[in-house]
CSV table of N, CA and C in Angstrom, one decimal:
chain,number,residue,atom,x,y,z
A,1300,UNK,N,-6.5,24.7,39.5
A,1300,UNK,CA,-7.8,25.2,39.8
A,1300,UNK,C,-8.0,26.7,40.1
A,1301,UNK,N,-7.0,27.2,40.3
A,1301,UNK,CA,-6.9,28.9,40.4
A,1301,UNK,C,-6.4,29.5,39.3
A,1302,UNK,N,-6.6,28.9,38.0
A,1302,UNK,CA,-6.2,29.4,36.8
A,1302,UNK,C,-7.3,30.4,36.2
A,1303,UNK,N,-8.4,30.1,36.4
A,1303,UNK,CA,-9.6,30.9,35.8
A,1303,UNK,C,-9.5,32.3,36.4
A,1304,UNK,N,-9.7,32.3,37.8
A,1304,UNK,CA,-9.8,33.7,38.4
A,1304,UNK,C,-8.5,34.4,38.2
A,1305,UNK,N,-7.4,33.8,38.0
A,1305,UNK,CA,-6.1,34.4,37.7
A,1305,UNK,C,-6.1,35.1,36.5
A,1306,UNK,N,-6.5,34.3,35.4
A,1306,UNK,CA,-6.6,34.8,33.9
A,1306,UNK,C,-7.7,36.0,34.0
A,1307,UNK,N,-8.6,36.0,34.7
A,1307,UNK,CA,-9.7,36.9,34.9
A,1307,UNK,C,-9.0,38.2,35.3
A,1308,UNK,N,-8.3,37.9,36.5
A,1308,UNK,CA,-7.7,39.1,37.2
A,1308,UNK,C,-6.7,39.8,36.2
A,1309,UNK,N,-5.9,38.9,35.5
A,1309,UNK,CA,-4.8,39.4,34.6
A,1309,UNK,C,-5.5,40.2,33.4
A,1310,UNK,N,-6.6,39.7,33.0
A,1310,UNK,CA,-7.2,40.4,31.9
A,1310,UNK,C,-7.9,41.9,32.3
A,1311,UNK,N,-8.4,41.8,33.5
A,1311,UNK,CA,-8.9,43.2,33.9
A,1311,UNK,C,-7.7,44.1,34.1
A,1312,UNK,N,-6.5,43.6,34.8
A,1312,UNK,CA,-5.3,44.6,34.9
A,1312,UNK,C,-5.0,45.0,33.6
A,1313,UNK,N,-4.9,44.0,32.7
A,1313,UNK,CA,-4.2,44.3,31.3
A,1313,UNK,C,-5.2,45.4,30.7
A,1314,UNK,N,-6.5,45.3,30.8
A,1314,UNK,CA,-7.3,46.2,30.2
A,1314,UNK,C,-7.2,47.6,30.9
A,1315,UNK,N,-7.1,47.7,32.2
A,1315,UNK,CA,-7.0,48.9,32.8
A,1315,UNK,C,-5.7,49.6,32.5
A,1316,UNK,N,-4.6,48.7,32.4
A,1316,UNK,CA,-3.2,49.3,32.0
A,1316,UNK,C,-3.4,49.9,30.5
A,1317,UNK,N,-3.9,49.1,29.7
A,1317,UNK,CA,-4.0,49.4,28.4
A,1317,UNK,C,-4.7,50.9,28.2
A,1318,UNK,N,-5.9,50.9,28.9
A,1318,UNK,CA,-6.7,52.0,29.1
A,1318,UNK,C,-5.9,53.5,29.4
A,1319,UNK,N,-5.2,53.1,30.4
A,1319,UNK,CA,-4.4,54.2,31.2
A,1319,UNK,C,-3.2,54.5,30.3
A,1320,UNK,N,-2.8,53.6,29.6
A,1320,UNK,CA,-1.5,53.9,28.7
A,1320,UNK,C,-2.0,54.3,27.4
A,1321,UNK,N,-3.2,54.2,27.1
A,1321,UNK,CA,-3.6,54.7,25.8
A,1321,UNK,C,-4.7,55.9,25.8
A,1322,UNK,N,-4.2,57.0,26.5
A,1322,UNK,CA,-5.3,58.0,26.6
A,1322,UNK,C,-5.4,58.9,25.3
A,1323,UNK,N,-5.8,58.1,24.3
A,1323,UNK,CA,-5.8,58.8,22.8
A,1323,UNK,C,-7.5,58.9,22.4
A,1324,UNK,N,-8.2,58.3,23.2
A,1324,UNK,CA,-9.7,58.3,22.8
A,1324,UNK,C,-10.7,58.9,23.9
A,1325,UNK,N,-10.4,60.2,24.3
A,1325,UNK,CA,-11.2,60.8,25.1
A,1325,UNK,C,-12.8,60.9,24.9
A,1326,UNK,N,-13.0,60.7,23.6
A,1326,UNK,CA,-14.4,60.7,23.2
A,1326,UNK,C,-15.1,59.5,23.6
A,1327,UNK,N,-14.4,58.3,23.6
A,1327,UNK,CA,-15.0,57.1,23.8
A,1327,UNK,C,-15.2,56.9,25.4
A,1328,UNK,N,-14.1,57.6,26.2
A,1328,UNK,CA,-14.1,57.2,27.6
A,1328,UNK,C,-13.9,58.7,28.1
A,1329,UNK,N,-15.1,59.3,28.4
A,1329,UNK,CA,-15.2,60.8,29.1
A,1329,UNK,C,-14.9,60.6,30.5
A,1330,UNK,N,-14.5,59.4,31.0
A,1330,UNK,CA,-14.2,59.3,32.5
A,1330,UNK,C,-13.0,60.0,32.8
A,1331,UNK,N,-12.1,60.0,31.9
A,1331,UNK,CA,-10.7,60.6,32.3
A,1331,UNK,C,-10.5,62.0,31.3
A,1332,UNK,N,-11.2,63.0,31.9
A,1332,UNK,CA,-10.9,64.2,31.1
A,1332,UNK,C,-9.4,64.8,31.0
A,1333,UNK,N,-8.6,64.1,30.3
A,1333,UNK,CA,-7.2,64.5,30.2
A,1333,UNK,C,-7.0,65.7,29.8
A,1334,UNK,N,-7.8,66.0,28.6
A,1334,UNK,CA,-7.9,67.3,27.9
A,1334,UNK,C,-8.8,68.4,28.4
A,1335,UNK,N,-9.6,68.2,29.2
A,1335,UNK,CA,-10.6,69.0,29.9
A,1335,UNK,C,-11.8,69.1,28.9
A,1336,UNK,N,-12.4,68.0,28.5
A,1336,UNK,CA,-13.6,68.0,27.5
A,1336,UNK,C,-14.8,68.6,28.3
A,1337,UNK,N,-15.0,68.3,29.4
A,1337,UNK,CA,-16.2,69.0,30.1
A,1337,UNK,C,-15.7,70.3,30.8
A,1338,UNK,N,-16.5,71.1,31.1
A,1338,UNK,CA,-16.3,72.2,31.6
A,1338,UNK,C,-16.3,71.9,33.2
C-alpha cells in the first residue's frame, strides 16, 4: 500500500539527482548558473 508514494519519492529523487549530475544544459535550466549565464 506504501508502494505508490515510495515510487513517487524515488522518481523525484532520481530526477533531482539526474539534473544535478547532468549540468550540461544551462540553457534549459537557468536555475543553476554554473557557468554564470546571468549577470
